[in-house]
Coordinates of C-alpha atoms in Angstrom, one line a residue:
Chain A
M1 CA 0.0 0.0 0.0
A2 CA 1.7 3.2 -1.1
T3 CA -0.6 5.6 0.6
V4 CA 0.6 8.3 2.8
T5 CA -0.2 7.6 6.3
V6 CA -0.6 10.5 8.6
K7 CA 1.1 9.7 11.8
R8 CA -1.4 10.0 14.6
K9 CA -0.4 12.5 17.2
R10 CA 0.1 10.7 20.5
G11 CA -2.3 11.9 23.2
V12 CA -1.1 12.9 26.6
N13 CA -2.1 9.7 28.1
E14 CA -1.1 7.3 25.3
V15 CA 0.9 4.3 26.5
S16 CA 3.7 2.9 24.4
S17 CA 3.0 0.4 21.7
F18 CA 4.6 -2.4 23.6
S19 CA 2.5 -1.9 26.8
N20 CA -0.6 -1.5 24.7
F21 CA 0.1 -4.8 23.1
M22 CA 0.6 -6.5 26.5
I23 CA -2.5 -5.0 27.9
N24 CA -4.5 -6.2 24.9
G25 CA -3.1 -9.7 25.2
F26 CA -4.0 -9.8 28.9
F27 CA -7.5 -8.7 28.3
W28 CA -8.0 -11.3 25.5
I29 CA -7.0 -14.0 28.0
Y30 CA -9.3 -12.6 30.6
T31 CA -12.2 -12.3 28.2
A32 CA -11.7 -16.0 27.3
L33 CA -11.9 -16.9 30.9
C34 CA -15.2 -15.1 31.2
I35 CA -16.8 -16.6 28.1
L36 CA -15.5 -20.1 27.8
P37 CA -17.3 -21.5 30.8
L38 CA -20.6 -20.4 29.2
L39 CA -19.6 -21.9 25.9
L40 CA -18.7 -25.1 27.7
V41 CA -22.2 -25.3 29.2
I42 CA -23.9 -24.7 25.9
A43 CA -21.7 -27.3 24.2
V44 CA -22.3 -29.9 26.8
S45 CA -26.0 -29.3 26.7
F46 CA -26.0 -30.2 23.0
S47 CA -23.8 -33.3 23.4
D48 CA -24.6 -36.9 23.5
E49 CA -24.8 -38.1 27.1
R50 CA -22.7 -41.3 26.6
Q51 CA -19.9 -39.3 24.9
V52 CA -19.8 -36.9 27.8
L53 CA -19.6 -39.7 30.3
V54 CA -16.8 -41.3 28.5
N55 CA -14.7 -38.4 27.3
G56 CA -15.6 -35.6 29.7
Y57 CA -16.9 -32.1 29.0
K58 CA -15.7 -30.7 25.7
L59 CA -15.9 -27.2 24.2
W60 CA -17.4 -28.7 21.0
P61 CA -19.9 -31.5 21.0
E62 CA -18.3 -34.6 19.6
K63 CA -21.6 -36.0 18.8
F64 CA -24.4 -33.5 18.4
S65 CA -27.6 -34.4 20.2
N66 CA -30.9 -32.8 21.2
G67 CA -31.5 -35.5 23.8
A68 CA -31.1 -33.2 26.8
Y69 CA -33.6 -30.6 25.4
D70 CA -36.0 -33.3 24.4
F71 CA -35.9 -34.6 28.0
L72 CA -36.6 -31.0 29.3
L73 CA -39.3 -30.5 26.8
S74 CA -41.2 -33.5 28.1
D75 CA -41.7 -31.4 31.1
W76 CA -42.3 -28.2 29.1
E77 CA -45.4 -27.0 31.0
S78 CA -43.5 -26.5 34.3
I79 CA -40.7 -24.8 32.5
V80 CA -43.0 -22.4 30.7
R81 CA -44.8 -21.7 33.9
S82 CA -41.6 -21.0 35.7
Y83 CA -40.6 -18.6 32.9
G84 CA -43.9 -16.9 33.3
V85 CA -43.4 -16.4 37.0
S86 CA -39.9 -15.1 36.5
I87 CA -40.9 -12.7 33.8
F88 CA -43.8 -11.4 35.7
V89 CA -41.8 -10.9 38.9
T90 CA -39.0 -9.2 36.9
V91 CA -41.1 -6.8 34.9
V92 CA -43.5 -5.7 37.6
G93 CA -40.9 -5.8 40.3
T94 CA -38.4 -3.7 38.4
I95 CA -41.0 -1.0 37.5
I96 CA -42.3 -0.7 41.1
A97 CA -38.8 -0.8 42.6
L98 CA -37.4 1.8 40.2
A99 CA -40.4 4.2 40.8
T100 CA -40.2 3.7 44.6
M101 CA -36.4 4.3 44.8
A102 CA -36.4 7.3 42.4
L103 CA -39.2 8.9 44.3
Y104 CA -37.2 8.6 47.5
A105 CA -33.9 9.6 46.0
Y106 CA -35.3 12.9 44.6
P107 CA -36.3 14.6 47.8
I108 CA -33.1 13.6 49.6
S109 CA -31.1 15.0 46.7
R110 CA -32.7 18.5 47.1
P111 CA -30.4 20.8 49.0
D112 CA -33.3 23.0 50.1
F113 CA -35.2 20.1 51.7
K114 CA -34.7 20.7 55.4
H115 CA -35.0 17.1 56.6
R116 CA -32.8 15.7 53.9
K117 CA -30.3 14.3 56.4
T118 CA -32.9 12.6 58.5
F119 CA -34.4 10.7 55.6
S120 CA -31.0 9.8 54.2
F121 CA -30.2 8.3 57.6
I122 CA -33.4 6.3 57.7
M123 CA -32.5 4.9 54.3
F124 CA -28.8 4.2 54.8
F125 CA -29.0 2.9 58.4
T126 CA -30.5 -0.2 57.0
L127 CA -27.2 -0.8 55.2
L128 CA -25.4 -0.8 58.5
F129 CA -27.7 -2.8 60.7
N130 CA -30.3 -5.4 59.9
S131 CA -32.3 -7.9 61.8
G132 CA -30.9 -11.1 60.4
L133 CA -32.8 -14.0 58.9
V134 CA -34.9 -15.2 61.7
P135 CA -37.0 -12.1 62.5
Y136 CA -37.2 -11.3 58.8
Y137 CA -38.5 -14.8 58.0
L138 CA -41.0 -14.8 60.9
M139 CA -42.2 -11.3 60.1
Y140 CA -43.1 -12.2 56.5
T141 CA -44.6 -15.6 57.3
Q142 CA -46.3 -15.0 60.7
G143 CA -46.8 -11.3 60.6
F144 CA -47.8 -10.5 57.1
H145 CA -48.7 -14.0 56.0
L146 CA -47.0 -13.7 52.6
R147 CA -45.7 -17.2 52.3
D148 CA -46.5 -18.7 48.9
T149 CA -47.6 -15.4 47.3
I150 CA -46.1 -13.7 44.3
W151 CA -45.5 -10.5 46.4
I152 CA -42.9 -12.1 48.6
L153 CA -40.8 -12.5 45.6
M154 CA -41.0 -8.8 44.9
I155 CA -41.3 -6.7 48.1
P156 CA -37.9 -7.4 49.6
Y157 CA -36.2 -5.9 46.6
F158 CA -38.3 -2.8 46.2
V159 CA -35.9 -0.7 48.1
Q160 CA -32.1 -1.2 47.9
P161 CA -30.3 1.5 49.8
F162 CA -27.2 1.3 47.6
F163 CA -29.3 2.0 44.5
V164 CA -30.9 4.9 46.2
L165 CA -27.4 6.2 46.9
I166 CA -26.5 5.9 43.2
L167 CA -29.7 7.6 42.1
R168 CA -29.3 10.4 44.6
T169 CA -25.7 11.0 43.5
F170 CA -26.8 11.4 39.9
F171 CA -29.7 13.7 40.8
T172 CA -27.3 15.8 42.8
N173 CA -24.6 16.0 40.3
S174 CA -26.3 16.0 36.9
V175 CA -29.5 18.0 37.4
P176 CA -28.6 21.7 37.5
T177 CA -30.1 23.5 40.5
A178 CA -30.7 26.5 38.3
L179 CA -33.1 24.5 36.1
L180 CA -35.1 23.5 39.1
E181 CA -35.2 27.1 40.4
S182 CA -36.5 28.4 37.1
A183 CA -39.1 25.7 36.9
K184 CA -40.3 26.6 40.3
I185 CA -40.5 30.3 39.4
D186 CA -42.6 29.3 36.4
G187 CA -44.9 27.7 38.9
A188 CA -44.3 24.0 38.3
G189 CA -45.2 21.7 41.1
E190 CA -42.8 19.1 42.5
W191 CA -44.4 16.2 40.6
R192 CA -44.1 18.1 37.4
I193 CA -40.4 19.0 38.0
F194 CA -39.6 15.4 38.9
G195 CA -41.5 13.9 35.9
Q196 CA -40.6 16.4 33.2
I197 CA -37.1 17.7 34.2
V198 CA -35.4 15.3 36.6
L199 CA -36.4 12.0 35.1
P200 CA -35.6 12.8 31.4
L201 CA -32.2 14.1 32.5
S202 CA -31.5 10.9 34.5
L203 CA -32.0 8.2 31.8
P204 CA -28.4 6.8 32.3
V205 CA -28.8 6.2 36.0
L206 CA -32.4 4.9 35.6
A207 CA -31.2 2.4 33.0
T208 CA -28.3 1.3 35.2
V209 CA -30.4 0.9 38.4
G210 CA -33.2 -0.6 36.3
L211 CA -30.8 -3.2 35.0
F212 CA -29.6 -4.1 38.4
C213 CA -33.2 -4.5 39.6
T214 CA -33.9 -6.7 36.7
L215 CA -30.9 -8.8 37.6
N216 CA -32.0 -8.9 41.2
Y217 CA -35.4 -10.3 40.3
W218 CA -34.3 -12.5 37.5
N219 CA -31.5 -14.2 39.4
D220 CA -33.2 -14.5 42.7
W221 CA -33.7 -17.9 44.2
F222 CA -33.2 -17.1 47.9
Q223 CA -36.7 -15.7 48.5
S224 CA -38.1 -18.8 46.8
L225 CA -36.0 -21.0 49.0
L226 CA -37.4 -19.4 52.1
F227 CA -41.0 -18.8 51.2
I228 CA -42.2 -20.8 48.2
N229 CA -43.5 -24.3 48.4
Q230 CA -46.3 -24.0 45.8
E231 CA -45.5 -25.6 42.4
N232 CA -47.1 -22.8 40.4
L233 CA -45.0 -20.1 42.0
I234 CA -41.6 -21.6 41.3
T235 CA -39.2 -19.3 39.3
I236 CA -36.8 -20.5 36.7
Q237 CA -33.8 -20.1 39.0
F238 CA -35.4 -22.0 41.8
R239 CA -36.3 -24.8 39.4
M240 CA -32.7 -25.0 38.3
Y241 CA -31.6 -25.3 41.9
Q242 CA -34.1 -28.0 42.5
A243 CA -33.1 -29.9 39.3
L244 CA -29.4 -29.9 40.4
L245 CA -30.5 -31.1 43.9
D246 CA -32.7 -33.9 42.5
I247 CA -30.0 -35.1 40.2
T248 CA -27.4 -35.0 42.9
F249 CA -29.8 -36.8 45.2
L250 CA -30.5 -39.5 42.6
S251 CA -26.9 -40.1 41.8
A252 CA -25.9 -40.1 45.4
N253 CA -28.7 -42.4 46.5
S254 CA -28.3 -45.5 44.6
T255 CA -31.3 -47.0 46.4
A256 CA -33.6 -44.3 45.0
Y257 CA -32.0 -44.8 41.6
S258 CA -32.4 -48.5 41.7
A259 CA -36.1 -48.0 42.7
I260 CA -36.6 -46.0 39.5
L261 CA -34.7 -48.7 37.5
A262 CA -36.9 -51.4 38.9
Q263 CA -39.9 -49.6 37.6
N264 CA -38.4 -48.8 34.2
P265 CA -35.4 -51.0 33.3
D266 CA -34.5 -48.9 30.3
F267 CA -34.4 -45.7 32.3
Q268 CA -31.3 -43.7 31.7
L269 CA -30.9 -40.6 33.6
P270 CA -29.2 -38.1 31.1
T271 CA -27.9 -36.2 34.1
E272 CA -24.9 -34.3 32.8
T273 CA -26.3 -33.0 29.6
V274 CA -29.7 -32.2 31.2
T275 CA -28.2 -30.2 34.0
M276 CA -26.3 -28.1 31.5
A277 CA -29.4 -27.7 29.3
M278 CA -31.2 -26.5 32.3
A279 CA -28.5 -23.9 32.9
V280 CA -28.8 -22.7 29.3
V281 CA -32.6 -22.3 29.8
G282 CA -31.9 -20.3 33.0
I283 CA -29.2 -18.0 31.5
G284 CA -31.3 -17.4 28.4
P285 CA -32.9 -13.9 28.3
I286 CA -30.7 -12.1 30.6
I287 CA -27.7 -12.4 28.3
F288 CA -29.6 -10.8 25.4
A289 CA -31.0 -8.0 27.5
Y290 CA -27.5 -7.1 28.8
P291 CA -25.7 -5.4 25.8
F292 CA -28.5 -2.9 25.5
F293 CA -28.0 -1.6 29.1
Q294 CA -24.2 -1.7 28.9
R295 CA -23.7 1.7 27.3
F296 CA -25.4 3.5 30.3
F297 CA -23.1 2.0 32.9
I298 CA -20.2 4.4 32.9
K299 CA -22.4 7.4 33.1
G300 CA -24.8 5.9 35.6
L301 CA -22.5 4.2 38.0
T302 CA -20.9 7.2 39.6
V303 CA -21.1 6.7 43.3
G304 CA -21.1 9.8 45.4
A305 CA -20.7 10.4 49.1
V306 CA -23.2 9.0 51.5
K307 CA -23.3 12.3 53.4
G308 CA -26.1 14.6 52.3
Chain B
M1 CA -51.9 10.6 61.7
E2 CA -55.4 10.0 60.3
P3 CA -57.0 13.0 58.5
A4 CA -59.7 13.3 61.2
T5 CA -57.2 13.6 64.0
Q6 CA -55.1 16.0 62.0
A7 CA -58.1 18.2 61.5
N8 CA -58.8 18.0 65.2
A9 CA -55.3 19.0 66.0
K10 CA -55.7 21.9 63.7
A11 CA -58.9 23.0 65.3
T12 CA -57.9 22.6 68.9
T13 CA -54.4 24.0 68.7
P14 CA -54.4 26.7 66.1
K15 CA -51.6 28.6 67.9
L16 CA -49.1 25.7 67.7
R17 CA -49.1 25.7 63.9
T18 CA -46.8 28.6 63.2
K19 CA -46.6 30.4 59.9
Q20 CA -43.2 28.9 59.3
N21 CA -44.6 25.4 59.8
Q22 CA -47.4 25.9 57.3
G23 CA -45.0 27.2 54.8
Y24 CA -42.9 24.0 55.3
W25 CA -45.8 21.7 54.6
R26 CA -46.9 23.6 51.6
R27 CA -43.4 23.6 50.3
F28 CA -42.3 20.0 51.1
G29 CA -45.5 18.1 51.7
T30 CA -45.2 16.6 48.2
F31 CA -41.8 15.1 49.2
Y32 CA -43.4 13.2 52.0
I33 CA -46.0 11.7 49.6
M34 CA -43.1 10.8 47.2
M35 CA -41.2 9.1 50.0
A36 CA -44.1 7.2 51.5
P37 CA -43.9 4.0 49.4
A38 CA -40.2 3.5 50.1
L39 CA -40.8 4.2 53.8
I40 CA -43.5 1.6 54.0
V41 CA -41.2 -1.0 52.4
L42 CA -38.4 -0.1 54.8
L43 CA -40.7 -0.5 57.7
M44 CA -41.9 -3.9 56.6
N45 CA -38.5 -5.2 55.4
N46 CA -36.1 -3.7 57.8
Y47 CA -37.4 -1.8 60.8
L48 CA -40.2 -4.1 62.1
P49 CA -37.9 -7.2 61.9
M50 CA -35.3 -5.2 63.9
I51 CA -37.8 -5.1 66.8
G52 CA -38.1 -8.9 66.3
S53 CA -34.4 -9.2 67.0
A54 CA -35.5 -9.4 70.7
I55 CA -36.4 -13.0 69.9
A56 CA -32.8 -13.9 70.6
F57 CA -33.3 -13.2 74.3
K58 CA -36.4 -15.4 74.5
Q59 CA -37.2 -19.1 74.8
I60 CA -39.9 -19.5 72.2
V61 CA -42.8 -21.7 73.4
Y62 CA -45.8 -22.1 71.2
S63 CA -48.6 -21.1 73.5
S64 CA -51.2 -20.0 70.9
N65 CA -51.9 -20.3 67.2
S66 CA -50.6 -16.8 66.5
F67 CA -46.9 -16.7 66.5
I68 CA -46.9 -13.0 67.6
Q69 CA -48.9 -14.0 70.7
S70 CA -46.5 -16.8 71.4
F71 CA -43.6 -14.5 71.0
L72 CA -45.1 -12.0 73.5
D73 CA -45.9 -14.8 76.0
S74 CA -42.6 -16.5 75.7
E75 CA -40.2 -16.3 78.6
W76 CA -37.2 -13.9 78.6
V77 CA -34.1 -16.0 79.1
G78 CA -31.4 -13.3 78.9
W79 CA -28.1 -14.4 77.4
E80 CA -28.9 -18.1 77.5
N81 CA -29.2 -18.5 73.7
F82 CA -25.8 -16.8 73.3
N83 CA -24.1 -18.9 75.9
Y84 CA -25.4 -21.9 74.1
L85 CA -24.2 -20.6 70.8
F86 CA -20.7 -19.7 72.0
S87 CA -20.3 -23.0 73.9
T88 CA -20.2 -24.8 70.5
T89 CA -17.0 -25.0 68.5
D90 CA -19.2 -23.9 65.5
S91 CA -19.2 -20.3 66.6
A92 CA -15.4 -20.0 66.3
T93 CA -15.4 -21.8 62.9
I94 CA -18.1 -19.6 61.3
T95 CA -16.6 -16.4 62.7
R96 CA -13.2 -17.3 61.4
N97 CA -14.4 -18.4 58.0
T98 CA -16.6 -15.3 57.6
L99 CA -13.9 -12.9 58.4
M100 CA -11.1 -14.6 56.5
Y101 CA -13.0 -15.0 53.3
N102 CA -14.3 -11.4 53.4
A103 CA -10.9 -10.0 54.1
V104 CA -9.5 -11.8 51.1
F105 CA -12.5 -10.7 49.0
I106 CA -12.1 -7.1 49.9
I107 CA -8.4 -7.0 49.1
L108 CA -8.8 -8.8 45.8
N109 CA -11.7 -6.6 44.7
L110 CA -9.8 -3.5 45.6
V111 CA -6.4 -4.4 44.1
I112 CA -7.6 -6.2 41.0
G113 CA -10.5 -3.8 40.4
V114 CA -8.3 -0.7 40.5
T115 CA -5.7 -2.4 38.4
L116 CA -8.2 -3.5 35.7
A117 CA -9.7 0.0 35.7
L118 CA -6.2 1.6 35.1
L119 CA -5.5 -0.9 32.3
F120 CA -8.8 -0.2 30.7
N121 CA -8.0 3.5 30.8
A122 CA -4.6 2.9 29.3
M123 CA -5.9 1.0 26.3
R124 CA -5.6 2.9 23.1
S125 CA -8.6 1.4 21.3
R126 CA -11.8 2.6 22.9
R127 CA -13.8 0.0 21.0
L128 CA -11.7 -2.9 22.3
A129 CA -11.9 -1.5 25.8
K130 CA -15.7 -1.4 25.5
F131 CA -15.7 -4.9 24.3
H132 CA -13.6 -6.3 27.1
Q133 CA -15.6 -4.4 29.6
T134 CA -18.7 -6.0 28.3
T135 CA -17.3 -9.5 28.5
M136 CA -15.8 -8.9 31.9
F137 CA -19.2 -7.9 33.2
L138 CA -20.8 -11.0 31.9
P139 CA -20.2 -13.3 35.0
Y140 CA -21.8 -10.6 37.2
F141 CA -25.1 -11.3 35.3
L142 CA -25.2 -14.9 36.2
S143 CA -27.1 -16.1 39.2
M144 CA -25.3 -18.2 41.8
V145 CA -27.3 -21.2 40.7
V146 CA -25.9 -20.9 37.2
V147 CA -22.4 -20.3 38.6
S148 CA -22.8 -23.4 40.7
Y149 CA -23.5 -25.3 37.5
L150 CA -20.4 -23.8 35.8
V151 CA -18.2 -24.7 38.8
Y152 CA -19.6 -28.2 38.8
S153 CA -18.7 -28.6 35.2
F154 CA -15.1 -27.8 36.1
L155 CA -14.9 -29.7 39.4
N156 CA -17.1 -32.7 38.7
P157 CA -14.8 -35.5 40.2
E158 CA -15.2 -37.9 37.3
I159 CA -15.6 -35.9 34.1
G160 CA -15.0 -32.3 35.1
I161 CA -12.6 -30.2 33.1
I162 CA -10.0 -30.0 35.9
N163 CA -9.8 -33.7 36.8
K164 CA -10.2 -34.9 33.2
F165 CA -8.0 -32.5 31.3
V166 CA -6.1 -30.0 33.4
L167 CA -4.6 -32.2 36.1
P168 CA -3.6 -35.1 33.8
W169 CA -1.9 -32.6 31.5
F170 CA 0.3 -31.4 34.4
G171 CA 0.6 -35.0 35.6
G172 CA -1.4 -34.5 38.8
E173 CA -3.7 -36.9 40.5
P174 CA -7.5 -36.2 40.3
V175 CA -9.0 -34.6 43.3
D176 CA -12.4 -35.2 44.8
W177 CA -13.2 -31.5 45.0
Y178 CA -16.6 -31.8 46.7
A179 CA -15.2 -34.0 49.5
E180 CA -12.0 -32.3 50.4
S181 CA -12.4 -29.0 52.3
K182 CA -8.7 -27.9 52.1
W183 CA -9.1 -26.6 48.5
W184 CA -12.1 -24.3 49.1
P185 CA -10.2 -21.4 50.6
F186 CA -8.6 -21.1 47.1
I187 CA -11.6 -22.0 45.0
L188 CA -14.1 -19.6 46.5
P189 CA -12.0 -16.4 46.2
I190 CA -11.3 -17.2 42.5
I191 CA -15.0 -17.6 41.9
N192 CA -16.0 -14.5 43.8
T193 CA -13.4 -12.4 42.0
W194 CA -14.3 -13.8 38.6
K195 CA -18.0 -13.1 39.2
G196 CA -17.8 -9.7 40.8
I197 CA -14.7 -7.9 39.5
G198 CA -16.4 -6.5 36.4
Y199 CA -18.6 -4.5 38.7
Y200 CA -15.8 -3.0 40.7
A201 CA -13.7 -2.3 37.7
V202 CA -16.5 -0.4 36.0
I203 CA -17.2 1.7 39.1
F204 CA -13.4 2.6 39.5
L205 CA -13.2 3.3 35.7
A206 CA -16.2 5.6 35.9
A207 CA -14.3 7.6 38.6
I208 CA -11.1 7.6 36.5
I209 CA -12.8 8.8 33.4
G210 CA -14.3 11.7 35.4
I211 CA -10.8 13.1 36.1
D212 CA -10.0 16.3 34.2
N213 CA -7.3 15.8 31.6
E214 CA -5.6 19.0 32.5
Y215 CA -4.0 17.4 35.5
Y216 CA -2.3 14.9 33.3
E217 CA -1.3 17.5 30.8
A218 CA 0.3 19.6 33.5
A219 CA 2.1 16.5 34.9
T220 CA 3.4 15.6 31.5
I221 CA 4.8 19.0 31.0
D222 CA 6.5 18.7 34.4
G223 CA 8.0 15.5 33.2
A224 CA 6.1 13.0 35.4
S225 CA 6.3 9.4 34.3
K226 CA 3.2 7.2 33.8
W227 CA 3.7 5.5 37.1
R228 CA 4.1 8.8 38.9
Q229 CA 0.9 10.1 37.3
I230 CA -1.1 7.1 38.4
W231 CA 0.4 7.3 41.9
S232 CA 0.1 11.1 42.3
I233 CA -3.0 11.9 40.3
T234 CA -5.3 9.0 39.5
I235 CA -5.2 7.2 42.8
P236 CA -5.6 10.3 45.0
L237 CA -8.5 11.6 42.9
I238 CA -10.4 8.3 43.0
R239 CA -9.7 7.9 46.7
P240 CA -13.3 8.8 47.8
V241 CA -14.8 6.0 45.6
I242 CA -12.2 3.5 46.8
I243 CA -12.9 4.5 50.4
I244 CA -16.7 4.3 50.0
L245 CA -16.6 0.9 48.3
T246 CA -14.1 -0.6 50.7
F247 CA -16.0 0.9 53.6
L248 CA -19.3 -0.6 52.5
Q249 CA -17.6 -4.0 52.2
I250 CA -16.0 -3.7 55.6
G251 CA -19.4 -2.8 57.0
R252 CA -20.6 -6.1 55.5
I253 CA -17.6 -8.1 56.7
F254 CA -19.7 -10.2 59.0
Y255 CA -22.1 -10.9 56.2
S256 CA -21.4 -13.3 53.4
D257 CA -22.8 -13.8 49.9
F258 CA -25.2 -16.6 50.9
G259 CA -25.4 -17.9 47.3
L260 CA -21.7 -18.4 47.0
F261 CA -21.3 -20.4 50.1
F262 CA -24.6 -22.2 49.8
Q263 CA -25.0 -23.0 46.1
V264 CA -21.4 -23.3 44.9
T265 CA -20.4 -25.6 47.7
R266 CA -23.7 -27.3 47.4
N267 CA -24.2 -26.9 51.1
S268 CA -22.1 -30.0 51.5
G269 CA -21.5 -31.0 55.2
I270 CA -18.1 -32.5 54.4
L271 CA -16.8 -29.1 53.5
Y272 CA -18.2 -27.2 56.5
D273 CA -14.9 -26.6 58.3
T274 CA -13.8 -24.3 55.5
T275 CA -17.1 -23.3 53.9
L276 CA -19.6 -22.7 56.7
V277 CA -20.1 -19.0 57.3
I278 CA -22.5 -17.2 59.6
D279 CA -25.2 -16.8 57.0
T280 CA -25.3 -20.4 56.0
Y281 CA -25.0 -21.5 59.6
V282 CA -28.1 -19.4 60.5
Y283 CA -30.0 -20.8 57.6
N284 CA -29.1 -24.4 58.4
S285 CA -29.8 -24.1 62.1
F286 CA -33.1 -22.2 61.6
I287 CA -34.7 -23.6 58.4
V288 CA -33.2 -27.1 58.4
S289 CA -33.0 -27.8 62.2
G290 CA -35.7 -25.4 63.4
D291 CA -33.6 -24.1 66.3
I292 CA -35.0 -20.6 66.7
G293 CA -33.1 -19.6 69.8
M294 CA -29.7 -20.5 68.5
S295 CA -30.1 -19.2 65.0
S296 CA -31.6 -15.8 66.1
A297 CA -28.7 -15.5 68.6
A298 CA -26.3 -16.0 65.8
G299 CA -28.1 -13.5 63.6
L300 CA -28.1 -10.9 66.2
Y301 CA -24.4 -11.5 67.0
Q302 CA -23.8 -11.0 63.3
A303 CA -25.8 -7.8 63.1
V304 CA -24.3 -6.2 66.3
V305 CA -20.7 -7.0 65.5
G306 CA -21.2 -5.9 61.9
F307 CA -22.6 -2.6 63.1
V308 CA -19.8 -2.0 65.6
L309 CA -17.3 -2.7 62.8
V310 CA -18.9 0.0 60.6
L311 CA -18.7 2.5 63.4
A312 CA -15.1 1.6 64.1
S313 CA -14.0 1.8 60.5
N314 CA -15.7 5.1 60.1
L315 CA -13.9 6.4 63.1
V316 CA -10.6 5.3 61.6
I317 CA -11.4 7.0 58.3
R318 CA -12.3 10.2 60.2
R319 CA -8.9 10.1 61.9
I320 CA -7.1 9.7 58.5
S321 CA -9.1 12.2 56.5
K322 CA -12.2 13.8 57.8
D323 CA -13.6 14.6 54.3
D324 CA -13.9 11.0 53.4
A325 CA -15.7 9.8 56.5
L326 CA -19.3 8.7 55.9
F327 CA -20.8 10.3 59.0

């Protein structure tokens, strides 16, 4: 190529070519470490059970097979129902949580609000001291009688003090006080200022916190472990947990296994591939939702001081 | 206050409601309506259970159908539950495990997180940096259930990647990972860092990107090297973020990621001496064994010591630099 290349002027903070090369190399290795385990799970889920048992897990299926997914599909109703529960809890929970937290963060971000510090304290004290599992459990089960309801999967994550902190920091730093002042002079009420000025300016932080709420709800299995016994309220994560438990139980208890075999001599438990197929089903949607939120992170994730 | 009583109060004590006060409510009343939903949730989720912490000082006897009634009727037994808890060897084990793991986690998150953020910032290609950030954040998005599956695919004693490929390749003997507790102090920090480091790196990076370029330009003119710039400009300027994040973690040093210790170790009893932490202990003794007294005592012990540690670390920060203290 005989074109004239304009030598790029090196910026103030440019590293040397060699270090840049080393840094890049390092990050490629790190990226591989983050992605390969997932690829492994996907590959195993599409492999033939027997091959896996003989040759171990491979990054590429030696013998391609849908067996594991067929096995899961035989139980498709419960999986679809679990997806339904997870999606409902995630969507409704995230919307309510985001509204609740933003509405709390706005007043405590306003420098002219006299009791700002008191209400900040009420919020952030819960970060420092909590009651522990036993009173928490008894309060929800015996006090509010919320065991086996859809609400118990949502309420505990409606307010997360750390997210309120992130929201408040953003409101404080990125919404010009002058703007609020002029809106006030023009006679706008607080609701209007919040809805038409503060929120539109705060999209990055709302996206960031919204994503974290989504993750909280989608990935949660702990509330289910504590409070859910009903079959029709089992989320996809909790179903995965139970599946792994059942399979461990079956492979560990040869008596249980032989009981099944006695009933059905041809029964072959496709344990390895099915567990991994279950994992793929559970990972599913969150991976696709993720890149869309990614671009808001840097802007939204600036953590400010806890002090008001 | 109900509206009726409020109106009453207004009618009977008109003098008490000063002009200033009326102005306050007219000005900020909306704020209280805005904050109400979150306050209700905080009450339900945090403050009412705190009152319930008193259960640790009681011997629960089921006297009636309503638990609350039973709770009120139950005998106060003072420190008995705590004496019982600390007479077991378990209490020392779970305290040691909780503190050791968290100390390691905090150091790793801080050192590796800041290092990665600096490296990201040094990369020439913005697009590559974005790409690597995205992949590094990926593990953060997986639930602990999924992570336990991934770990299992590596540590499965017969056909896991480690025993089947990695160890033979180095000429090592296969290890029964889920039956030998001595390996877990190394396994868990690796998993914890792998899963969470993207989050810390991005928070630190956000702080670094916020630094004004003029500082670096001035330093370059003065002939400061790259290392010198990192040491004298970048680190001091992101110090508030470092302190807040580390502080929040120190405040939680008595709390563990329940998922990590419960799911990834598969709550396996053989591994307890290196994997049982206070959270999993409370869960096991409460939900599995149904021992209310002992588990609530352990929970309160956790909450109180955790709280004292927060206050202490804040005091230390105040001594070092008053501006960075939290309260």
